[in-house]
Amino acid sequence: MTTEARHPADRAEPGRLRGYRGCMSGRMLDVELVEPDGVGPGAAPPSAAPPGHPWLRRNARLLVAGGLSLAVVLVGTQAVVDARERARLAELAAIPGVLAPVDDSLEVRWRGDLEVSQVLQGGTVVDGTLVGVAETEPGSLELWGLDAGTGERRWATSAELATPLMTPDGGAPEAWTTCAPLDGLVACVAQQSGTAGVSPDMTVWVLDPADGRLLRTTRLPGEAGLTFSRGDVVSAVPVLLDGTTPAAAGAGTVRWAVTATNGRTGDVAWAYTTPPVDVVGREDGTTTYDSSTRSAALDARDDRVLLIVDHHAWELGTDGTLHRSVLLDDVSWVELTRAGGLVQSTYDGRGGRSALLRDDGTWVRTASVPLWLPVDDGSAAGLVFFAQQSEGGISRIEARDGRTGARVWQVSVRAMTALLLDDRLFVGTADGLQALDATTGGTLWTVDLDRSVDEMTTDGRSLVVRGLGLSAEGYAPSDGRALWRTDLLAKVSASLAWSGEQLVVSSRLPRLYVQLPDGSVAVLG
Protein backbone atom coordinates (compact mmCIF):
# COMPACT_ATOMS: atom_id res chain seq x y z
CA MET A 1 0.00 0.00 0.00
CA THR A 2 1.37 3.40 -0.91
CA THR A 3 0.25 6.53 0.89
CA GLU A 4 0.86 9.95 -0.59
CA ALA A 5 0.04 12.61 1.98
CA ARG A 6 0.31 16.35 2.09
CA HIS A 7 1.27 15.98 5.75
CA PRO A 8 3.16 12.62 5.86
CA ALA A 9 2.64 10.36 8.81
CA ASP A 10 5.38 10.00 11.37
CA ARG A 11 8.09 7.81 9.84
CA ALA A 12 9.81 6.92 13.12
CA GLU A 13 10.55 3.27 13.87
CA PRO A 14 7.63 1.23 15.18
CA GLY A 15 7.20 1.81 18.89
CA ARG A 16 9.47 4.86 18.93
CA LEU A 17 8.32 8.46 19.13
CA ARG A 18 9.74 10.98 16.70
CA GLY A 19 12.65 12.87 18.31
CA TYR A 20 13.14 10.18 20.99
CA ARG A 21 16.79 9.33 21.70
CA GLY A 22 16.62 6.63 24.36
CA CYS A 23 16.43 6.53 28.18
CA MET A 24 18.28 5.43 31.26
CA SER A 25 17.65 2.25 33.14
CA GLY A 26 14.29 1.98 34.80
CA ARG A 27 16.00 1.90 38.22
CA MET A 28 15.00 4.81 40.47
CA LEU A 29 17.89 6.68 42.15
CA ASP A 30 17.75 8.67 45.41
CA VAL A 31 19.54 11.93 44.79
CA GLU A 32 20.37 14.71 47.22
CA LEU A 33 21.33 18.00 45.67
CA VAL A 34 23.83 20.11 47.64
CA GLU A 35 24.53 23.66 46.53
CA PRO A 36 27.69 24.96 48.24
CA ASP A 37 28.08 28.67 48.61
CA GLY A 38 31.61 28.46 47.25
CA VAL A 39 34.46 26.11 46.48
CA GLY A 40 35.70 24.40 49.63
CA PRO A 41 38.96 22.68 50.39
CA GLY A 42 39.54 19.67 48.26
CA ALA A 43 36.53 20.44 46.15
CA ALA A 44 36.73 20.02 42.46
CA PRO A 45 36.81 23.24 40.48
CA PRO A 46 33.55 24.30 38.98
CA SER A 47 32.74 22.75 35.66
CA ALA A 48 33.28 24.85 32.58
CA ALA A 49 29.71 23.97 31.69
CA PRO A 50 27.60 24.30 34.86
CA PRO A 51 24.59 21.95 35.06
CA GLY A 52 22.15 24.76 34.58
CA HIS A 53 21.68 28.43 34.16
CA PRO A 54 22.01 30.30 37.50
CA TRP A 55 18.46 31.60 37.08
CA LEU A 56 17.27 28.00 36.87
CA ARG A 57 19.07 27.07 40.08
CA ARG A 58 17.83 30.14 41.94
CA ASN A 59 14.22 29.55 40.87
CA ALA A 60 14.08 25.76 41.15
CA ARG A 61 11.31 25.79 43.75
CA LEU A 62 9.26 28.21 41.70
CA LEU A 63 9.75 26.00 38.66
CA VAL A 64 8.56 22.95 40.54
CA ALA A 65 5.43 24.80 41.59
CA GLY A 66 5.05 26.19 38.10
CA GLY A 67 5.53 22.72 36.66
CA LEU A 68 2.79 21.38 38.85
CA SER A 69 0.55 24.23 37.75
CA LEU A 70 1.43 23.55 34.13
CA ALA A 71 0.61 19.87 34.61
CA VAL A 72 -2.77 20.82 36.02
CA VAL A 73 -3.35 23.14 33.08
CA LEU A 74 -2.34 20.43 30.59
CA VAL A 75 -4.60 17.88 32.25
CA GLY A 76 -7.42 20.40 32.21
CA THR A 77 -6.73 21.25 28.58
CA GLN A 78 -6.76 17.58 27.63
CA ALA A 79 -10.06 17.16 29.46
CA VAL A 80 -11.50 20.02 27.43
CA VAL A 81 -10.18 18.48 24.21
CA ASP A 82 -11.65 15.09 25.15
CA ALA A 83 -15.00 16.70 26.00
CA ARG A 84 -15.07 18.51 22.67
CA GLU A 85 -14.26 15.30 20.82
CA ARG A 86 -17.06 13.46 22.66
CA ALA A 87 -19.43 16.29 21.77
CA ARG A 88 -18.32 16.15 18.13
CA LEU A 89 -18.87 12.40 17.93
CA ALA A 90 -22.27 12.78 19.62
CA GLU A 91 -23.29 15.35 17.00
CA LEU A 92 -22.06 13.08 14.21
CA ALA A 93 -24.03 10.16 15.64
CA ALA A 94 -27.23 12.07 14.85
CA ILE A 95 -26.31 12.27 11.14
CA PRO A 96 -27.85 9.51 8.98
CA GLY A 97 -25.27 7.00 7.82
CA VAL A 98 -22.70 7.61 10.58
CA LEU A 99 -21.66 4.45 12.40
CA ALA A 100 -21.39 3.81 16.10
CA PRO A 101 -17.67 3.66 17.08
CA VAL A 102 -15.93 0.80 15.26
CA ASP A 103 -12.39 -0.65 15.09
CA ASP A 104 -10.61 -3.98 14.58
CA SER A 105 -12.46 -5.47 17.56
CA LEU A 106 -15.58 -5.85 15.39
CA GLU A 107 -17.53 -8.91 16.46
CA VAL A 108 -20.98 -10.33 15.85
CA ARG A 109 -23.25 -8.55 18.31
CA TRP A 110 -26.38 -10.44 17.35
CA ARG A 111 -27.98 -12.48 14.56
CA GLY A 112 -31.36 -12.42 12.89
CA ASP A 113 -33.40 -14.50 10.46
CA LEU A 114 -34.96 -13.45 7.15
CA GLU A 115 -37.67 -11.42 8.86
CA VAL A 116 -35.07 -9.47 10.84
CA SER A 117 -33.20 -8.91 7.57
CA GLN A 118 -36.32 -7.21 6.19
CA VAL A 119 -36.46 -4.97 9.26
CA LEU A 120 -32.81 -4.02 8.80
CA GLN A 121 -33.13 -3.22 5.12
CA GLY A 122 -36.04 -0.83 5.46
CA GLY A 123 -35.82 0.17 9.09
CA THR A 124 -34.56 3.12 11.10
CA VAL A 125 -33.07 3.52 14.58
CA VAL A 126 -34.66 5.93 17.08
CA ASP A 127 -33.50 6.09 20.70
CA GLY A 128 -31.79 2.71 20.48
CA THR A 129 -34.76 0.90 18.93
CA LEU A 130 -34.58 -0.45 15.39
CA VAL A 131 -38.05 -0.11 13.87
CA GLY A 132 -39.03 -1.78 10.62
CA VAL A 133 -41.62 -3.92 8.86
CA ALA A 134 -41.45 -7.72 8.75
CA GLU A 135 -43.51 -10.04 6.56
CA THR A 136 -44.34 -12.76 9.07
CA GLU A 137 -46.50 -14.73 6.61
CA PRO A 138 -47.25 -14.23 2.90
CA GLY A 139 -49.26 -11.01 2.72
CA SER A 140 -49.12 -10.45 6.50
CA LEU A 141 -47.09 -7.54 7.90
CA GLU A 142 -45.97 -6.59 11.40
CA LEU A 143 -44.17 -3.54 12.71
CA TRP A 144 -41.23 -4.67 14.84
CA GLY A 145 -39.10 -2.88 17.42
CA LEU A 146 -35.70 -4.47 18.07
CA ASP A 147 -33.05 -3.47 20.59
CA ALA A 148 -30.38 -2.09 18.22
CA GLY A 149 -27.62 -3.28 20.55
CA THR A 150 -28.77 -6.86 21.18
CA GLY A 151 -31.36 -7.66 18.51
CA GLU A 152 -33.90 -8.61 21.16
CA ARG A 153 -37.45 -7.93 20.00
CA ARG A 154 -39.06 -5.41 22.30
CA TRP A 155 -42.49 -5.34 20.70
CA ALA A 156 -44.51 -6.29 17.61
CA THR A 157 -47.57 -4.48 16.23
CA SER A 158 -49.89 -5.92 13.59
CA ALA A 159 -50.26 -3.83 10.43
CA GLU A 160 -52.67 -4.11 7.53
CA LEU A 161 -52.33 -2.88 3.97
CA ALA A 162 -54.90 -0.35 2.82
CA THR A 163 -56.02 -2.46 -0.15
CA PRO A 164 -54.26 -5.83 -0.34
CA LEU A 165 -53.79 -6.86 -3.96
CA MET A 166 -52.79 -10.24 -5.25
CA THR A 167 -49.77 -10.43 -7.53
CA PRO A 168 -50.44 -10.97 -11.28
CA ASP A 169 -49.79 -14.69 -10.85
CA GLY A 170 -52.28 -14.94 -7.98
CA GLY A 171 -49.72 -14.84 -5.19
CA ALA A 172 -50.04 -13.06 -1.86
CA PRO A 173 -49.78 -9.26 -1.82
CA GLU A 174 -46.24 -7.89 -2.03
CA ALA A 175 -45.36 -4.49 -0.62
CA TRP A 176 -42.32 -2.23 -0.59
CA THR A 177 -41.82 -0.85 2.91
CA THR A 178 -39.60 1.76 4.52
CA CYS A 179 -39.46 3.61 7.84
CA ALA A 180 -38.14 7.04 8.80
CA PRO A 181 -37.65 9.00 12.03
CA LEU A 182 -40.34 11.58 12.78
CA ASP A 183 -39.32 13.89 15.64
CA GLY A 184 -39.01 11.12 18.24
CA LEU A 185 -41.62 8.93 16.55
CA VAL A 186 -41.35 6.61 13.54
CA ALA A 187 -43.35 6.70 10.31
CA CYS A 188 -43.49 3.55 8.17
CA VAL A 189 -44.86 3.35 4.63
CA ALA A 190 -46.08 0.38 2.59
CA GLN A 191 -46.61 0.66 -1.16
CA GLN A 192 -47.75 -2.17 -3.41
CA SER A 193 -46.76 -2.53 -7.03
CA GLY A 194 -49.48 -1.52 -9.48
CA THR A 195 -50.52 -3.16 -12.73
CA ALA A 196 -51.62 -1.64 -16.05
CA GLY A 197 -50.84 1.89 -14.86
CA VAL A 198 -52.93 1.59 -11.70
CA SER A 199 -51.22 2.55 -8.42
CA PRO A 200 -52.71 0.83 -5.36
CA ASP A 201 -53.32 2.90 -2.25
CA MET A 202 -50.38 3.34 0.09
CA THR A 203 -50.47 3.02 3.88
CA VAL A 204 -48.67 5.20 6.42
CA TRP A 205 -48.30 4.12 10.06
CA VAL A 206 -47.07 6.49 12.78
CA LEU A 207 -45.99 4.79 15.99
CA ASP A 208 -44.09 5.29 19.22
CA PRO A 209 -40.75 3.44 19.04
CA ALA A 210 -40.67 2.97 22.82
CA ASP A 211 -43.57 0.50 22.95
CA GLY A 212 -44.86 0.08 19.37
CA ARG A 213 -48.10 1.88 20.16
CA LEU A 214 -49.78 2.76 16.87
CA LEU A 215 -50.77 6.41 16.96
CA ARG A 216 -52.51 6.56 13.61
CA THR A 217 -52.89 4.86 10.25
CA THR A 218 -53.34 6.91 7.09
CA ARG A 219 -54.46 5.67 3.71
CA LEU A 220 -53.39 7.67 0.65
CA PRO A 221 -54.11 7.20 -3.06
CA GLY A 222 -51.28 5.56 -4.96
CA GLU A 223 -50.63 8.69 -7.02
CA ALA A 224 -50.12 10.84 -3.92
CA GLY A 225 -46.82 12.44 -3.05
CA LEU A 226 -45.41 11.73 0.42
CA THR A 227 -42.54 12.98 2.54
CA PHE A 228 -41.70 13.78 6.18
CA SER A 229 -40.68 17.18 7.50
CA ARG A 230 -40.00 18.40 11.05
CA GLY A 231 -42.36 15.93 12.73
CA ASP A 232 -45.07 16.27 10.07
CA VAL A 233 -46.39 13.75 7.58
CA VAL A 234 -46.67 15.74 4.34
CA SER A 235 -48.89 14.45 1.52
CA ALA A 236 -50.08 15.79 -1.82
CA VAL A 237 -53.29 14.48 -3.42
CA PRO A 238 -55.22 15.58 -6.53
CA VAL A 239 -58.49 17.46 -5.96
CA LEU A 240 -61.05 19.13 -8.21
CA LEU A 241 -61.05 22.86 -8.85
CA ASP A 242 -63.00 23.51 -5.65
CA GLY A 243 -59.83 22.49 -3.80
CA THR A 244 -61.44 19.88 -1.58
CA THR A 245 -63.20 17.14 -3.59
CA PRO A 246 -60.86 14.23 -4.44
CA ALA A 247 -60.28 14.02 -8.19
CA ALA A 248 -61.24 10.82 -9.95
CA ALA A 249 -58.76 9.06 -12.24
CA GLY A 250 -58.74 10.59 -15.70
CA ALA A 251 -59.77 14.09 -14.61
CA GLY A 252 -58.58 16.59 -17.21
CA THR A 253 -57.82 19.45 -14.82
CA VAL A 254 -56.95 19.17 -11.13
CA ARG A 255 -55.30 21.03 -8.31
CA TRP A 256 -52.89 19.43 -5.85
CA ALA A 257 -53.64 19.78 -2.15
CA VAL A 258 -50.57 19.60 0.07
CA THR A 259 -51.28 18.88 3.75
CA ALA A 260 -48.81 18.63 6.64
CA THR A 261 -50.20 16.60 9.54
CA ASN A 262 -48.43 16.53 12.88
CA GLY A 263 -47.32 12.96 13.52
CA ARG A 264 -47.91 13.10 17.26
CA THR A 265 -51.27 14.93 17.50
CA GLY A 266 -52.80 14.33 14.07
CA ASP A 267 -53.56 18.05 13.76
CA VAL A 268 -53.10 19.83 10.44
CA ALA A 269 -49.94 21.94 10.77
CA TRP A 270 -50.31 23.73 7.43
CA ALA A 271 -51.78 23.31 3.95
CA TYR A 272 -51.30 24.61 0.42
CA THR A 273 -53.26 24.05 -2.79
CA THR A 274 -51.75 24.60 -6.22
CA PRO A 275 -53.33 26.47 -9.12
CA PRO A 276 -55.07 24.23 -11.69
CA VAL A 277 -52.84 21.94 -13.78
CA ASP A 278 -53.91 20.27 -17.02
CA VAL A 279 -53.24 17.07 -18.89
CA VAL A 280 -50.49 17.54 -21.46
CA GLY A 281 -51.72 16.96 -25.04
CA ARG A 282 -50.62 17.22 -28.65
CA GLU A 283 -51.74 19.96 -31.00
CA ASP A 284 -54.32 17.63 -32.53
CA GLY A 285 -55.97 17.32 -29.15
CA THR A 286 -54.90 13.74 -28.42
CA THR A 287 -53.72 13.24 -24.86
CA THR A 288 -50.14 12.01 -24.76
CA TYR A 289 -49.92 11.40 -21.04
CA ASP A 290 -51.61 12.58 -17.91
CA SER A 291 -48.83 12.75 -15.34
CA SER A 292 -49.91 16.31 -14.57
CA THR A 293 -53.09 14.99 -13.03
CA ARG A 294 -52.19 11.48 -11.90
CA SER A 295 -48.93 11.53 -9.92
CA ALA A 296 -46.87 13.81 -7.72
CA ALA A 297 -43.57 13.70 -5.85
CA LEU A 298 -42.55 15.48 -2.66
CA ASP A 299 -39.09 16.28 -1.33
CA ALA A 300 -38.21 17.87 2.02
CA ARG A 301 -34.98 19.38 3.29
CA ASP A 302 -34.41 21.57 6.33
CA ASP A 303 -37.25 24.14 6.34
CA ARG A 304 -38.40 23.57 2.75
CA VAL A 305 -40.82 21.25 0.98
CA LEU A 306 -40.85 20.76 -2.79
CA LEU A 307 -43.88 19.52 -4.74
CA ILE A 308 -43.20 18.21 -8.27
CA VAL A 309 -46.01 17.50 -10.72
CA ASP A 310 -44.80 16.81 -14.24
CA HIS A 311 -43.36 20.11 -15.60
CA HIS A 312 -44.33 22.11 -12.50
CA ALA A 313 -42.60 22.56 -9.14
CA TRP A 314 -43.68 24.54 -6.09
CA GLU A 315 -41.21 25.29 -3.31
CA LEU A 316 -42.94 25.78 0.03
CA GLY A 317 -41.89 26.75 3.52
CA THR A 318 -42.70 24.52 6.47
CA ASP A 319 -45.61 26.83 7.24
CA GLY A 320 -47.21 26.36 3.80
CA THR A 321 -45.93 29.67 2.40
CA LEU A 322 -45.19 29.56 -1.34
CA HIS A 323 -41.58 30.55 -1.93
CA ARG A 324 -41.56 30.14 -5.69
CA SER A 325 -43.28 28.35 -8.58
CA VAL A 326 -41.04 26.92 -11.28
CA LEU A 327 -41.57 25.47 -14.76
CA LEU A 328 -39.37 22.45 -15.42
CA ASP A 329 -37.80 20.84 -18.46
CA ASP A 330 -38.54 17.27 -19.50
CA VAL A 331 -36.42 15.74 -16.72
CA SER A 332 -36.13 12.54 -14.74
CA TRP A 333 -36.09 13.95 -11.24
CA VAL A 334 -35.99 17.18 -9.23
CA GLU A 335 -34.58 17.70 -5.74
CA LEU A 336 -33.81 20.36 -3.16
CA THR A 337 -30.10 21.07 -2.79
CA ARG A 338 -28.01 21.24 0.36
CA ALA A 339 -27.38 24.95 -0.36
CA GLY A 340 -30.99 26.13 -0.37
CA GLY A 341 -31.91 25.80 -4.04
CA LEU A 342 -33.23 23.14 -6.38
CA VAL A 343 -31.79 21.17 -9.26
CA GLN A 344 -33.43 19.20 -12.09
CA SER A 345 -31.63 16.24 -13.64
CA THR A 346 -32.04 13.65 -16.35
CA TYR A 347 -30.27 10.87 -18.22
CA ASP A 348 -30.41 10.42 -21.98
CA GLY A 349 -28.19 9.27 -24.86
CA ARG A 350 -25.71 12.02 -24.00
CA GLY A 351 -25.39 10.88 -20.39
CA GLY A 352 -26.47 12.69 -17.24
CA ARG A 353 -27.06 16.42 -17.12
CA SER A 354 -28.57 18.90 -14.66
CA ALA A 355 -29.76 22.45 -14.33
CA LEU A 356 -29.29 24.37 -11.08
CA LEU A 357 -31.78 27.14 -10.31
CA ARG A 358 -30.12 30.44 -9.49
CA ASP A 359 -31.50 32.96 -7.02
CA ASP A 360 -32.56 35.19 -9.92
CA GLY A 361 -34.80 32.44 -11.37
CA THR A 362 -32.53 31.49 -14.27
CA TRP A 363 -30.87 28.11 -14.75
CA VAL A 364 -27.19 27.18 -15.05
CA ARG A 365 -26.63 23.89 -16.87
CA THR A 366 -23.94 21.28 -16.37
CA ALA A 367 -23.11 17.94 -17.97
CA SER A 368 -23.30 16.21 -14.61
CA VAL A 369 -25.80 15.10 -11.96
CA PRO A 370 -25.92 15.71 -8.18
CA LEU A 371 -23.31 13.70 -6.28
CA TRP A 372 -24.95 11.36 -3.79
CA LEU A 373 -23.43 11.66 -0.32
CA PRO A 374 -24.47 8.86 2.06
CA VAL A 375 -22.90 10.94 4.86
CA ASP A 376 -23.14 14.74 4.77
CA ASP A 377 -22.33 16.65 7.97
CA GLY A 378 -23.41 19.99 6.49
CA SER A 379 -19.91 21.43 6.22
CA ALA A 380 -18.79 23.33 3.10
CA ALA A 381 -22.10 25.15 3.37
CA GLY A 382 -23.31 26.92 0.24
CA LEU A 383 -21.77 24.43 -2.17
CA VAL A 384 -23.53 21.82 -4.30
CA PHE A 385 -21.51 18.85 -5.55
CA PHE A 386 -21.98 17.22 -8.95
CA ALA A 387 -20.58 14.11 -10.64
CA GLN A 388 -19.96 13.67 -14.35
CA GLN A 389 -20.73 10.16 -15.48
CA SER A 390 -18.79 8.16 -18.06
CA GLU A 391 -18.33 4.51 -18.92
CA GLY A 392 -17.32 2.72 -15.76
CA GLY A 393 -18.56 5.35 -13.34
CA ILE A 394 -17.78 8.92 -12.33
CA SER A 395 -14.94 10.67 -14.13
CA ARG A 396 -15.16 14.16 -12.62
CA ILE A 397 -16.48 15.88 -9.48
CA GLU A 398 -17.29 19.56 -9.40
CA ALA A 399 -18.57 22.02 -6.80
CA ARG A 400 -20.86 24.94 -7.62
CA ASP A 401 -22.10 27.89 -5.66
CA GLY A 402 -25.62 26.92 -4.67
CA ARG A 403 -27.06 30.39 -5.28
CA THR A 404 -25.19 31.69 -8.34
CA GLY A 405 -24.45 28.37 -10.02
CA ALA A 406 -20.84 29.44 -10.61
CA ARG A 407 -18.35 26.58 -10.71
CA VAL A 408 -16.04 26.82 -7.70
CA TRP A 409 -13.77 23.90 -8.58
CA GLN A 410 -13.61 20.66 -10.56
CA VAL A 411 -11.39 17.60 -10.20
CA SER A 412 -10.88 14.66 -12.52
CA VAL A 413 -11.23 11.50 -10.45
CA ARG A 414 -12.54 8.00 -11.08
CA ALA A 415 -14.93 8.06 -8.16
CA MET A 416 -17.06 5.18 -6.90
CA THR A 417 -18.48 6.72 -3.71
CA ALA A 418 -17.98 9.82 -1.55
CA LEU A 419 -18.86 11.33 1.82
CA LEU A 420 -18.53 14.80 3.34
CA LEU A 421 -17.03 15.35 6.78
CA ASP A 422 -15.39 18.41 8.36
CA ASP A 423 -15.03 20.38 5.10
CA ARG A 424 -13.35 17.40 3.44
CA LEU A 425 -14.77 15.33 0.61
CA PHE A 426 -13.57 11.75 1.01
CA VAL A 427 -13.75 9.78 -2.24
CA GLY A 428 -13.61 6.05 -2.82
CA THR A 429 -11.90 5.70 -6.19
CA ALA A 430 -11.18 2.98 -8.72
CA ASP A 431 -7.71 2.67 -7.14
CA GLY A 432 -8.20 3.44 -3.47
CA LEU A 433 -8.99 6.56 -1.44
CA GLN A 434 -8.61 10.29 -1.98
CA ALA A 435 -9.36 13.29 0.24
CA LEU A 436 -10.25 16.68 -1.24
CA ASP A 437 -10.63 20.05 0.41
CA ALA A 438 -14.37 20.45 -0.10
CA THR A 439 -14.11 24.23 -0.38
CA THR A 440 -11.24 24.41 -2.92
CA GLY A 441 -11.01 20.98 -4.54
CA GLY A 442 -7.36 20.67 -3.56
CA THR A 443 -6.05 17.16 -2.98
CA LEU A 444 -5.14 16.59 0.67
CA TRP A 445 -3.94 13.02 0.31
CA THR A 446 -4.33 9.86 -1.74
CA VAL A 447 -3.97 6.19 -0.87
CA ASP A 448 -3.34 3.60 -3.58
CA LEU A 449 -4.96 0.30 -2.57
CA ASP A 450 -4.70 -1.43 -5.97
CA ARG A 451 -8.45 -2.00 -5.86
CA SER A 452 -11.66 0.00 -6.06
CA VAL A 453 -13.52 1.31 -3.01
CA ASP A 454 -17.18 1.26 -3.94
CA GLU A 455 -18.70 1.71 -0.47
CA MET A 456 -17.53 3.82 2.43
CA THR A 457 -18.85 5.19 5.69
CA THR A 458 -17.43 6.67 8.90
CA ASP A 459 -17.79 6.74 12.65
CA GLY A 460 -16.16 10.17 12.81
CA ARG A 461 -12.81 8.71 13.83
CA SER A 462 -12.01 6.59 10.78
CA LEU A 463 -13.13 6.04 7.20
CA VAL A 464 -14.60 2.54 7.09
CA VAL A 465 -14.50 0.60 3.82
CA ARG A 466 -15.06 -2.95 2.66
CA GLY A 467 -11.77 -4.80 2.31
CA LEU A 468 -10.79 -7.78 0.20
CA GLY A 469 -12.76 -10.93 0.86
CA LEU A 470 -15.11 -10.48 3.77
CA SER A 471 -13.28 -7.83 5.76
CA ALA A 472 -13.53 -4.25 7.00
CA GLU A 473 -10.79 -1.62 7.10
CA GLY A 474 -10.36 1.75 8.79
CA TYR A 475 -8.30 4.69 7.49
CA ALA A 476 -7.39 7.97 9.19
CA PRO A 477 -9.33 10.98 7.86
CA SER A 478 -6.31 13.19 8.61
CA ASP A 479 -3.81 11.55 6.25
CA GLY A 480 -5.26 8.29 4.93
CA ARG A 481 -2.96 5.97 6.86
CA ALA A 482 -4.29 2.50 7.64
CA LEU A 483 -5.62 2.31 11.20
CA TRP A 484 -7.04 -1.17 11.41
CA ARG A 485 -8.28 -4.19 9.48
CA THR A 486 -10.37 -7.15 10.57
CA ASP A 487 -11.35 -10.36 8.79
CA LEU A 488 -14.99 -11.22 9.32
CA LEU A 489 -15.58 -14.58 7.63
CA ALA A 490 -14.59 -16.73 10.63
CA LYS A 491 -16.65 -14.47 12.89
CA VAL A 492 -19.90 -14.80 10.93
CA SER A 493 -19.68 -18.25 9.37
CA ALA A 494 -18.70 -21.74 10.50
CA SER A 495 -17.18 -22.29 7.06
CA LEU A 496 -13.72 -20.99 6.23
CA ALA A 497 -14.65 -20.73 2.55
CA TRP A 498 -16.48 -17.67 1.27
CA SER A 499 -19.92 -18.65 -0.06
CA GLY A 500 -21.64 -15.37 -0.87
CA GLU A 501 -21.57 -13.46 2.44
CA GLN A 502 -21.79 -9.70 1.88
CA LEU A 503 -20.74 -6.87 4.18
CA VAL A 504 -23.49 -4.25 4.06
CA VAL A 505 -22.67 -0.55 4.51
CA SER A 506 -26.05 1.06 5.15
CA SER A 507 -26.78 4.79 4.91
CA ARG A 508 -29.80 4.28 7.20
CA LEU A 509 -28.36 2.39 10.17
CA PRO A 510 -25.48 3.04 12.58
CA ARG A 511 -24.09 -0.50 12.31
CA LEU A 512 -22.40 -2.69 9.74
CA TYR A 513 -23.96 -6.07 9.13
CA VAL A 514 -23.29 -9.15 7.02
CA GLN A 515 -25.95 -10.61 4.75
CA LEU A 516 -25.61 -14.40 4.73
CA PRO A 517 -26.51 -16.69 1.81
CA ASP A 518 -29.62 -18.05 3.56
CA GLY A 519 -31.06 -14.52 3.92
CA SER A 520 -30.19 -14.15 7.61
CA VAL A 521 -27.96 -11.39 8.99
CA ALA A 522 -25.11 -10.98 11.46
CA VAL A 523 -25.00 -7.50 12.99
CA LEU A 524 -21.55 -6.25 13.93
CA GLY A 525 -20.32 -3.96 16.66
mmCIF file of N, CA and C in Angstrom, residues 75 105 116 122 152 154 194 223 232 243 266 279 287 301 321 327 348 381 392 395 427:
data_model
loop_
_atom_site.group_PDB
_atom_site.id
_atom_site.type_symbol
_atom_site.label_atom_id
_atom_site.label_comp_id
_atom_site.label_asym_id
_atom_site.label_seq_id
_atom_site.Cartn_x
_atom_site.Cartn_y
_atom_site.Cartn_z
ATOM 1 N N VAL A 75 -3.545 18.874 32.006
ATOM 2 C CA VAL A 75 -4.598 17.879 32.249
ATOM 3 C C VAL A 75 -5.969 18.489 31.974
ATOM 4 N N SER A 105 -11.838 -4.532 16.632
ATOM 5 C CA SER A 105 -12.464 -5.469 17.565
ATOM 6 C C SER A 105 -13.880 -5.840 17.134
ATOM 7 N N VAL A 116 -35.896 -10.532 10.269
ATOM 8 C CA VAL A 116 -35.067 -9.471 10.838
ATOM 9 C C VAL A 116 -34.301 -8.760 9.725
ATOM 10 N N GLY A 122 -35.161 -1.977 5.614
ATOM 11 C CA GLY A 122 -36.042 -0.828 5.460
ATOM 12 C C GLY A 122 -36.289 -0.059 6.729
ATOM 13 N N GLU A 152 -32.719 -8.088 20.461
ATOM 14 C CA GLU A 152 -33.904 -8.611 21.161
ATOM 15 C C GLU A 152 -35.150 -7.843 20.714
ATOM 16 N N ARG A 154 -38.401 -6.077 21.184
ATOM 17 C CA ARG A 154 -39.059 -5.410 22.298
ATOM 18 C C ARG A 154 -40.567 -5.433 22.151
ATOM 19 N N GLY A 194 -48.251 -1.588 -8.692
ATOM 20 C CA GLY A 194 -49.481 -1.518 -9.482
ATOM 21 C C GLY A 194 -49.371 -2.314 -10.770
ATOM 22 N N GLU A 223 -51.281 7.613 -6.270
ATOM 23 C CA GLU A 223 -50.632 8.694 -7.021
ATOM 24 C C GLU A 223 -50.180 9.834 -6.127
ATOM 25 N N ASP A 232 -43.797 16.303 10.806
ATOM 26 C CA ASP A 232 -45.066 16.271 10.074
ATOM 27 C C ASP A 232 -45.031 15.216 8.969
ATOM 28 N N GLY A 243 -60.911 22.597 -4.764
ATOM 29 C CA GLY A 243 -59.826 22.490 -3.799
ATOM 30 C C GLY A 243 -60.018 21.489 -2.698
ATOM 31 N N GLY A 266 -51.854 14.511 15.171
ATOM 32 C CA GLY A 266 -52.800 14.334 14.070
ATOM 33 C C GLY A 266 -53.409 15.637 13.588
ATOM 34 N N VAL A 279 -53.864 18.166 -18.167
ATOM 35 C CA VAL A 279 -53.241 17.070 -18.893
ATOM 36 C C VAL A 279 -52.467 17.650 -20.076
ATOM 37 N N THR A 287 -54.495 13.238 -26.093
ATOM 38 C CA THR A 287 -53.722 13.238 -24.856
ATOM 39 C C THR A 287 -52.523 12.316 -25.001
ATOM 40 N N ARG A 301 -36.344 19.174 2.797
ATOM 41 C CA ARG A 301 -34.981 19.378 3.288
ATOM 42 C C ARG A 301 -34.972 20.623 4.168
ATOM 43 N N THR A 321 -46.129 28.473 3.225
ATOM 44 C CA THR A 321 -45.927 29.666 2.398
ATOM 45 C C THR A 321 -45.271 29.280 1.072
ATOM 46 N N LEU A 327 -41.309 26.359 -13.631
ATOM 47 C CA LEU A 327 -41.570 25.470 -14.760
ATOM 48 C C LEU A 327 -40.313 24.654 -15.041
ATOM 49 N N ASP A 348 -29.976 10.722 -20.619
ATOM 50 C CA ASP A 348 -30.409 10.418 -21.981
ATOM 51 C C ASP A 348 -29.209 9.856 -22.728
ATOM 52 N N ALA A 381 -20.762 24.614 3.614
ATOM 53 C CA ALA A 381 -22.097 25.153 3.368
ATOM 54 C C ALA A 381 -22.088 26.077 2.162
ATOM 55 N N GLY A 392 -18.052 3.218 -16.908
ATOM 56 C CA GLY A 392 -17.322 2.718 -15.760
ATOM 57 C C GLY A 392 -17.507 3.524 -14.497
ATOM 58 N N SER A 395 -16.254 10.261 -13.645
ATOM 59 C CA SER A 395 -14.941 10.674 -14.131
ATOM 60 C C SER A 395 -14.538 12.054 -13.626
ATOM 61 N N VAL A 427 -13.304 10.448 -1.024
ATOM 62 C CA VAL A 427 -13.747 9.782 -2.243
ATOM 63 C C VAL A 427 -13.177 8.379 -2.299
#
